[in-house]
Short mmCIF file of C-alpha atoms in Angstrom, two decimals:
data_model
loop_
_atom_site.label_atom_id
_atom_site.label_comp_id
_atom_site.label_asym_id
_atom_site.label_seq_id
_atom_site.Cartn_x
_atom_site.Cartn_y
_atom_site.Cartn_z
CA MET J 1 144.39 165.71 136.64
CA ASN J 2 140.92 167.29 136.08
CA TYR J 3 138.66 166.98 139.01
CA LEU J 4 135.43 167.87 138.34
CA LEU J 5 133.61 168.84 142.02
CA ALA J 6 130.22 168.92 142.29
CA ALA J 7 128.17 170.84 144.60
CA SER J 8 125.42 172.66 147.35
CA LEU J 9 103.09 180.29 154.08
CA THR J 10 100.47 178.43 153.00
CA VAL J 11 100.88 175.01 153.83
CA VAL J 12 100.89 172.65 151.12
CA SER J 13 98.18 169.77 151.82
CA SER J 14 100.07 166.98 152.99
CA LEU J 15 101.92 164.73 150.94
CA ALA J 16 101.62 160.81 152.00
CA ILE J 17 105.35 159.12 151.26
CA CYS J 18 105.28 157.40 147.93
CA THR J 19 105.66 153.59 147.96
CA GLN J 20 106.72 153.67 144.41
CA LEU J 21 108.75 156.59 142.10
CA GLY J 22 106.46 159.00 141.21
CA ALA J 23 105.53 162.59 141.62
CA GLU J 24 103.60 165.35 142.56
CA ASP J 25 103.31 168.78 141.78
CA VAL J 26 103.90 171.25 144.91
CA SER J 27 103.16 175.14 144.81
CA VAL J 28 104.84 177.31 147.27
CA HIS J 29 103.94 180.67 148.63
CA THR J 30 102.97 182.08 151.83
CA PRO J 31 99.90 183.50 153.14
CA ASP J 32 101.70 187.18 154.42
CA THR J 33 103.10 187.73 150.98
CA PRO J 34 101.72 187.55 147.61
CA ALA J 35 102.20 183.82 145.47
CA ALA J 36 105.69 183.12 144.24
CA PRO J 37 105.76 182.07 140.99
CA ILE J 38 107.77 179.05 141.95
CA ALA J 39 106.70 175.51 141.99
CA PHE J 40 108.32 172.39 142.28
CA ARG J 41 107.64 168.73 140.56
CA ARG J 42 108.09 166.31 143.33
CA LEU J 43 110.13 162.62 142.61
CA VAL J 44 110.54 159.99 145.26
CA LEU J 45 113.85 157.75 144.01
CA SER J 46 113.40 155.79 146.99
CA ASP J 47 111.09 155.13 149.80
CA GLN J 48 114.14 153.31 152.01
CA TYR J 49 116.47 154.82 154.02
CA TYR J 50 119.85 154.11 153.27
CA CYS J 51 121.57 157.36 153.89
CA ASP J 52 121.73 161.03 155.01
CA GLY J 53 123.61 162.76 151.99
CA VAL J 54 123.17 163.56 148.74
CA ALA J 55 125.13 164.60 145.87
CA ALA J 56 125.20 165.38 142.34
CA GLY J 57 128.18 164.49 139.21
CA ASP J 58 128.08 163.13 135.72
CA ILE J 59 128.96 159.90 136.61
CA ASN J 60 128.42 158.12 132.87
CA ASN J 61 130.12 161.31 130.83
CA ASP J 62 126.49 161.29 129.03
CA GLY J 63 126.79 165.18 129.83
CA ASN J 64 123.56 165.29 132.38
CA LEU J 65 124.15 165.62 136.02
CA ASP J 66 123.36 162.20 137.66
CA ILE J 67 122.40 161.96 141.74
CA VAL J 68 124.18 160.07 143.89
CA ALA J 69 122.40 158.97 147.49
CA GLY J 70 123.66 156.04 149.78
CA PRO J 71 124.16 152.72 147.35
CA PHE J 72 122.46 154.56 144.28
CA TRP J 73 123.60 156.54 141.55
CA TYR J 74 120.92 157.77 139.66
CA GLU J 75 120.64 158.73 135.49
CA GLY J 76 119.97 162.08 134.67
CA PRO J 77 117.70 163.96 133.70
CA LYS J 78 114.77 161.51 134.48
CA PHE J 79 116.60 159.79 137.37
CA GLU J 80 114.13 156.63 137.03
CA VAL J 81 116.77 154.39 136.57
CA SER J 82 119.36 153.82 139.63
CA HIS J 83 122.55 151.51 139.57
CA ALA J 84 124.33 150.77 142.56
CA PHE J 85 127.98 150.84 143.25
CA TYR J 86 127.96 149.16 146.49
CA ASP J 87 125.74 146.04 148.12
CA PRO J 88 122.29 147.94 148.80
CA VAL J 89 120.85 147.27 152.04
CA PRO J 90 117.58 148.91 153.62
CA LEU J 91 118.38 150.54 157.12
CA PRO J 92 115.83 151.16 160.59
CA PRO J 93 114.92 154.69 160.22
CA ALA J 94 114.35 154.53 163.94
CA GLU J 95 118.14 153.78 164.68
CA SER J 96 121.38 155.55 163.07
CA PRO J 97 123.63 152.93 161.52
CA SER J 98 124.02 154.50 158.16
CA ASN J 99 127.58 154.44 156.89
CA SER J 100 126.73 156.64 154.25
CA MET J 101 126.53 160.58 155.97
CA PHE J 102 127.72 162.61 152.82
CA SER J 103 128.46 161.64 149.15
CA PHE J 104 130.83 163.47 147.16
CA VAL J 105 131.53 163.14 144.17
CA ALA J 106 135.14 163.81 141.90
CA ASP J 107 137.51 162.34 140.09
CA PHE J 108 139.45 160.93 141.86
CA SER J 109 141.49 158.18 140.21
CA GLY J 110 142.89 160.89 137.34
CA ASP J 111 140.93 158.43 134.78
CA GLY J 112 138.63 161.04 133.81
CA ARG J 113 135.81 159.47 134.83
CA GLN J 114 133.70 160.59 138.65
CA ASP J 115 134.46 158.43 141.49
CA ILE J 116 132.57 158.37 144.37
CA LEU J 117 133.58 159.38 147.97
CA VAL J 118 131.30 158.31 151.18
CA LEU J 119 131.50 159.35 154.18
CA GLY J 120 130.14 157.55 157.83
CA ARG J 121 129.12 158.48 161.27
CA VAL J 122 132.00 160.23 162.69
CA HIS J 123 132.54 158.12 165.95
CA LYS J 124 132.00 154.79 163.92
CA HIS J 125 133.02 154.64 159.94
CA GLU J 126 136.27 154.89 157.77
CA ALA J 127 136.11 157.56 155.07
CA MET J 128 136.14 155.18 150.99
CA TRP J 129 135.75 155.83 147.99
CA TYR J 130 134.73 153.80 145.18
CA GLU J 131 136.43 153.85 141.67
CA ASN J 132 134.17 154.36 138.51
CA PRO J 133 134.33 151.43 136.11
CA GLY J 134 132.31 153.14 133.50
CA GLU J 135 130.81 150.55 130.88
CA THR J 136 131.90 147.36 132.62
CA GLY J 137 129.10 148.54 135.21
CA GLY J 138 128.47 146.32 138.54
CA LEU J 139 129.77 147.10 141.85
CA TRP J 140 132.97 149.49 142.14
CA LYS J 141 136.26 148.70 143.55
CA LYS J 142 136.27 150.23 147.30
CA HIS J 143 139.44 152.43 148.27
CA PHE J 144 140.65 153.37 151.71
CA ALA J 145 140.49 157.18 152.27
CA PHE J 146 140.68 157.86 155.75
CA HIS J 147 140.20 156.45 159.28
CA ARG J 148 137.29 158.99 160.34
CA VAL J 149 136.20 162.58 159.02
CA LYS J 150 135.20 164.62 162.43
CA GLY J 151 133.02 167.10 162.64
CA GLU J 152 129.41 167.41 161.47
CA SER J 153 129.18 169.25 158.18
CA PRO J 154 132.61 168.30 156.02
CA ALA J 155 133.15 170.17 152.59
CA LEU J 156 135.02 168.75 149.69
CA VAL J 157 136.45 171.56 148.14
CA ASP J 158 140.08 172.69 146.47
CA LEU J 159 140.88 174.86 149.93
CA ASP J 160 143.84 176.21 148.46
CA GLY J 161 143.66 175.89 144.58
CA ASP J 162 146.25 173.51 143.92
CA GLY J 163 143.48 171.65 141.99
CA VAL J 164 143.05 168.50 144.60
CA PRO J 165 140.12 168.25 146.42
CA GLN J 166 140.42 168.45 150.05
CA VAL J 167 137.60 167.04 152.44
CA ILE J 168 137.47 169.82 155.46
CA CYS J 169 137.30 168.12 159.33
CA HIS J 170 139.62 168.05 162.10
CA TRP J 171 141.66 165.14 163.53
CA ASP J 172 144.27 164.66 166.40
CA GLY J 173 143.08 168.14 168.04
CA CYS J 174 143.89 170.30 164.07
CA TRP J 175 141.62 171.45 162.19
CA GLY J 176 142.71 170.88 158.39
CA SER J 177 141.94 168.50 155.75
CA ILE J 178 142.13 165.19 154.42
CA GLN J 179 143.13 165.11 150.77
CA PRO J 180 144.67 162.13 148.20
CA ASP J 181 147.96 162.01 146.59
CA PRO J 182 147.44 162.48 142.54
CA SER J 183 150.76 160.50 141.91
CA GLN J 184 149.43 157.38 144.75
CA PRO J 185 145.40 157.51 144.06
CA THR J 186 144.48 154.57 145.78
CA GLN J 187 147.26 155.09 148.81
CA PRO J 188 145.21 156.70 152.09
CA TRP J 189 144.95 159.83 152.19
CA LYS J 190 147.17 162.36 154.40
CA PHE J 191 145.50 164.89 157.04
CA LEU J 192 147.50 168.55 156.60
CA PRO J 193 146.27 170.89 159.63
CA LEU J 194 146.16 174.08 159.14
CA GLY J 195 146.14 175.33 162.58
CA ALA J 196 147.71 174.76 166.30
CA PRO J 197 145.54 171.80 168.29
CA GLU J 198 142.98 172.39 170.39
CA ASP J 199 140.43 170.29 172.09
CA TRP J 200 137.72 170.21 169.25
CA PRO J 201 134.88 167.81 170.23
CA GLN J 202 134.31 164.81 167.28
CA PHE J 203 130.50 165.90 166.71
CA TYR J 204 131.38 169.93 165.98
CA HIS J 205 128.37 171.51 164.62
CA GLY J 206 128.76 174.42 162.34
CA GLN J 207 131.72 174.57 159.65
CA GLY J 208 132.28 176.18 156.22
CA VAL J 209 134.34 177.36 153.84
CA GLY J 210 134.39 181.15 152.16
CA ASP J 211 136.62 184.48 151.71
CA VAL J 212 135.76 185.78 154.91
CA ASN J 213 137.90 188.82 154.31
CA ASN J 214 137.52 189.67 150.35
CA ASP J 215 141.43 188.79 150.11
CA GLY J 216 140.88 186.19 147.26
CA ARG J 217 141.61 183.11 149.74
CA LEU J 218 139.19 180.51 151.01
CA ASP J 219 138.91 180.58 154.54
CA LEU J 220 137.55 177.99 157.22
CA ILE J 221 134.45 179.01 159.51
CA LEU J 222 133.56 177.35 162.51
CA ASN J 223 131.02 178.36 164.78
CA ASP J 224 133.71 179.42 167.25
CA GLY J 225 135.57 181.63 164.45
CA TRP J 226 137.12 181.77 161.36
CA TYR J 227 140.76 180.77 160.34
CA GLU J 228 142.38 183.13 157.78
CA GLN J 229 144.39 181.68 154.97
CA PRO J 230 147.76 183.18 154.64
CA PRO J 231 149.23 184.54 151.45
CA ALA J 232 150.95 181.47 149.47
CA GLY J 233 154.65 181.63 150.16
CA ALA J 234 153.93 183.24 153.23
CA ALA J 235 156.81 182.59 155.77
CA GLU J 236 154.02 181.63 158.32
CA ARG J 237 151.85 178.93 157.06
CA GLU J 238 150.24 178.21 160.17
CA TRP J 239 146.22 180.02 159.47
CA LYS J 240 145.54 182.51 161.95
CA LEU J 241 142.38 181.45 164.50
CA HIS J 242 140.04 184.73 164.62
CA ARG J 243 137.76 183.83 167.59
CA GLY J 244 134.30 184.90 168.26
CA ARG J 245 131.42 182.81 168.56
CA PHE J 246 128.26 183.31 166.12
CA SER J 247 125.52 180.98 166.96
CA LYS J 248 125.83 181.19 171.04
CA GLY J 249 123.80 177.55 171.41
CA ARG J 250 125.20 174.25 170.02
CA GLY J 251 125.99 175.57 166.51
CA GLY J 252 124.47 174.55 162.92
CA ALA J 253 125.64 172.23 160.06
CA GLN J 254 127.07 174.31 156.72
CA MET J 255 128.29 177.95 157.03
CA PHE J 256 128.55 180.24 154.05
CA VAL J 257 130.09 183.32 153.26
CA GLN J 258 128.24 185.91 150.77
CA ASP J 259 127.32 189.36 151.26
CA ILE J 260 123.81 189.26 152.48
CA ASP J 261 122.88 192.99 152.93
CA GLY J 262 124.68 194.06 150.06
CA ASP J 263 126.97 196.93 151.81
CA GLY J 264 130.35 194.91 150.05
CA ASP J 265 131.43 193.36 152.73
CA GLN J 266 130.86 189.56 153.45
CA ASP J 267 128.78 188.00 156.20
CA ILE J 268 127.93 184.78 157.21
CA LEU J 269 124.88 182.71 157.28
CA SER J 270 124.44 179.66 159.80
CA ALA J 271 121.60 177.71 161.46
CA VAL J 272 121.87 178.53 165.29
CA ASP J 273 121.33 175.04 166.43
CA ALA J 274 121.34 171.84 164.51
CA HIS J 275 118.74 169.84 166.30
CA GLY J 276 117.68 172.62 167.84
CA TRP J 277 115.55 175.83 166.70
CA GLY J 278 116.60 178.98 164.39
CA LEU J 279 118.24 179.99 161.56
CA ALA J 280 120.48 183.00 161.34
CA TRP J 281 122.67 185.33 159.04
CA TYR J 282 125.43 187.18 160.98
CA GLU J 283 126.13 190.56 159.93
CA ARG J 284 129.59 191.86 159.33
CA ILE J 285 129.99 195.29 161.77
CA GLY J 286 133.32 196.94 163.22
CA THR J 287 136.11 198.04 161.43
CA ASP J 288 138.45 195.93 159.04
CA ALA J 289 141.18 195.14 161.42
CA LYS J 290 138.54 193.82 164.24
CA PRO J 291 135.68 192.77 162.37
CA THR J 292 132.48 191.55 164.96
CA PHE J 293 129.29 189.70 163.52
CA GLN J 294 125.85 190.74 164.79
CA GLU J 295 123.23 187.81 164.58
CA HIS J 296 119.34 188.41 163.01
CA LEU J 297 117.48 185.56 163.19
CA ILE J 298 115.38 184.48 159.67
CA MET J 299 113.64 181.61 161.49
CA GLY J 300 112.94 181.37 165.74
CA ASP J 301 111.18 178.76 167.64
CA ARG J 302 107.65 177.97 167.30
CA SER J 303 106.43 181.67 169.76
CA ALA J 304 108.14 183.81 166.75
CA ILE J 305 106.52 181.83 163.94
CA LYS J 306 104.18 185.32 163.14
CA GLN J 307 107.26 186.94 162.77
CA TYR J 308 108.91 184.84 160.82
CA GLY J 309 106.52 182.64 158.74
CA ALA J 310 107.91 179.32 159.53
CA ALA J 311 109.23 177.15 162.17
CA PHE J 312 110.90 174.02 162.92
CA THR J 313 113.54 172.43 164.20
CA GLN J 314 116.78 170.25 163.45
CA PRO J 315 117.88 172.50 160.03
CA HIS J 316 120.78 170.06 160.28
CA ALA J 317 121.36 170.43 156.22
CA LEU J 318 122.10 173.74 154.43
CA ALA J 319 122.55 175.35 150.90
CA THR J 320 122.51 178.34 148.94
CA ALA J 321 121.28 179.08 145.86
CA ASP J 322 119.67 181.40 143.48
CA ILE J 323 116.18 179.58 143.58
CA ASN J 324 113.86 182.51 141.56
CA GLY J 325 116.67 183.89 139.35
CA ASP J 326 116.93 187.95 140.81
CA GLY J 327 120.49 187.54 141.48
CA LEU J 328 120.69 186.94 145.21
CA LEU J 329 121.33 183.44 147.38
CA ASP J 330 118.39 182.03 148.95
CA VAL J 331 118.26 179.73 151.91
CA ILE J 332 117.74 176.02 151.01
CA THR J 333 117.16 173.69 154.41
CA GLY J 334 114.52 171.52 156.15
CA LYS J 335 113.58 169.90 159.41
CA ARG J 336 115.96 166.22 160.00
CA ARG J 337 114.20 163.52 160.29
CA TRP J 338 114.79 161.27 163.76
CA ALA J 339 118.63 162.60 163.72
CA HIS J 340 118.35 160.99 167.37
CA GLY J 341 115.64 158.84 166.74
CA PRO J 342 111.50 159.04 167.24
CA ASP J 343 112.14 160.34 170.99
CA GLY J 344 115.09 162.38 170.63
CA ASP J 345 115.50 166.26 170.30
CA ILE J 346 113.12 168.66 169.95
CA GLU J 347 109.37 167.69 168.35
CA PRO J 348 110.86 164.25 165.96
CA ASN J 349 107.68 163.70 164.98
CA ALA J 350 106.56 167.34 163.84
CA PRO J 351 106.12 167.72 159.92
CA PRO J 352 109.46 166.55 157.63
CA VAL J 353 109.79 170.17 155.88
CA VAL J 354 111.52 171.30 153.46
CA TYR J 355 111.74 175.10 152.50
CA TRP J 356 113.34 177.38 150.70
CA PHE J 357 114.05 181.23 152.17
CA GLU J 358 113.83 183.77 149.71
CA LEU J 359 116.60 186.68 150.56
CA ARG J 360 114.71 190.39 150.02
CA ARG J 361 117.25 193.62 150.18
CA GLU J 362 114.48 196.25 151.16
CA ALA J 363 114.05 199.96 152.24
CA ASP J 364 114.28 198.86 155.89
CA GLY J 365 116.97 196.18 155.51
CA VAL J 366 117.25 192.45 154.76
CA ARG J 367 114.01 190.19 155.19
CA TYR J 368 113.60 186.10 154.08
CA VAL J 369 110.70 185.15 153.03
CA PRO J 370 110.16 181.11 153.81
CA HIS J 371 108.51 179.22 150.80
CA MET J 372 107.97 175.41 151.55
CA ILE J 373 108.49 173.35 149.43
CA ASP J 374 107.71 169.84 150.89
CA ASP J 375 106.35 168.57 154.17
CA ALA J 376 106.82 165.11 154.23
CA SER J 377 110.68 164.43 153.32
CA GLY J 378 113.01 166.59 155.47
CA VAL J 379 116.50 166.57 155.12
CA GLY J 380 119.77 164.21 156.66
CA VAL J 381 122.84 166.43 157.18
CA GLN J 382 123.40 167.19 153.21
CA ILE J 383 121.10 168.60 150.97
CA LEU J 384 121.73 169.77 147.45
CA ALA J 385 120.66 172.96 145.30
CA THR J 386 121.21 173.19 141.90
CA ASP J 387 120.03 173.25 138.14
CA LEU J 388 119.83 169.20 138.29
CA ASN J 389 117.54 168.86 134.63
CA GLN J 390 119.92 171.71 132.84
CA ASP J 391 116.85 173.57 132.23
CA GLY J 392 118.10 177.15 133.92
CA ARG J 393 116.31 176.82 136.93
CA ILE J 394 117.54 175.58 140.77
CA ASP J 395 116.54 172.23 141.68
CA VAL J 396 116.54 170.49 145.03
CA ALA J 397 117.11 167.45 146.20
CA THR J 398 117.16 165.41 149.49
CA ALA J 399 118.25 162.22 151.48
CA SER J 400 116.55 161.46 154.56
CA LYS J 401 114.86 158.13 156.87
CA LEU J 402 112.02 158.46 154.70
CA GLY J 403 113.78 157.98 151.58
CA THR J 404 115.83 160.49 148.52
CA PHE J 405 114.23 163.03 147.43
CA VAL J 406 114.39 165.00 144.15
CA PHE J 407 112.03 168.61 143.43
CA LEU J 408 112.35 169.89 140.00
CA GLN J 409 111.37 173.31 139.72
CA LYS J 410 108.77 174.16 137.15
CA PRO J 411 108.56 176.46 134.23
#
């Protein structure tokens, strides 16, 4: 079975929310640095709230990436034509009723067509996948996958290299994965624990996947530490938990592993509080036997805006990609719109911005330079940063309570 997994300040004058499909040019630069030669063309795919996540994959097998957001998939590379794969019902944005928090694209049925996995709210909705009908079109057949996916930022990844996609989450007190049986793709998915049971909150903030110790195997990163994947065939199959909190606050959203400072070891990238302030990278220090991580802020609260160049709350969706083509992975994030309604959290009605933070390695250390992409869209819990129109440049897509948006990087 073949699986295609698709993945992750001069303030721009305020952009009105479009009420119809359209595009605007958004230039990106900051007052403290020279203008960055990066600009984006803004597309509004929908001005209705349907979902909180967005994904991409070649749904119709035409060689182009299509966008999936809520009940719709949008034909690439122009994204002007949409198709509903389940019954579309616009939602009231002041509430949080969405049963589409995350979307993932993969061939779950094994028929060579890309299907869509939809994860609902942690405490309410089941995980379902929709089977691609091909040229017959229409609404897609729905299949039950799992009861609920716990954890605020699940990822779909082939964690153990066996060719089967897995959703990383926790269940019955254990971190692990749920995955389909390729020989019985329409049967309910099974949960495979990887560590000992503990009391993990269902709304856990801060999780990701990456090779923390450079041994060639993917590990599970949490805000409370990381689980080390044992070698294949090892007698002890339980993953070892290396404790050590990253954010001392609530914890963030997606977490990433990369060599940020270029010293050859792996550092960690995370939001400090997915519903509050802060973005940070955590420098690996200490010995290989006992590594520790030191926090370096990329963005703080409003009192530190002169230091970091930007300040907004609720960075509840993160991605990494090389936006400017310099070989370094930048950070893409934004402000989640009304995560707990118009009166919840901190600054719920501040501009719903989207930013990319440019990674620079300079003589005196690492610096991230913020560049605004947009101030009238925001993010949900899943943001997409990839080459959507396959022109060699990284684009960005978001879904929030303001709608679904694409930002195509201009030449």
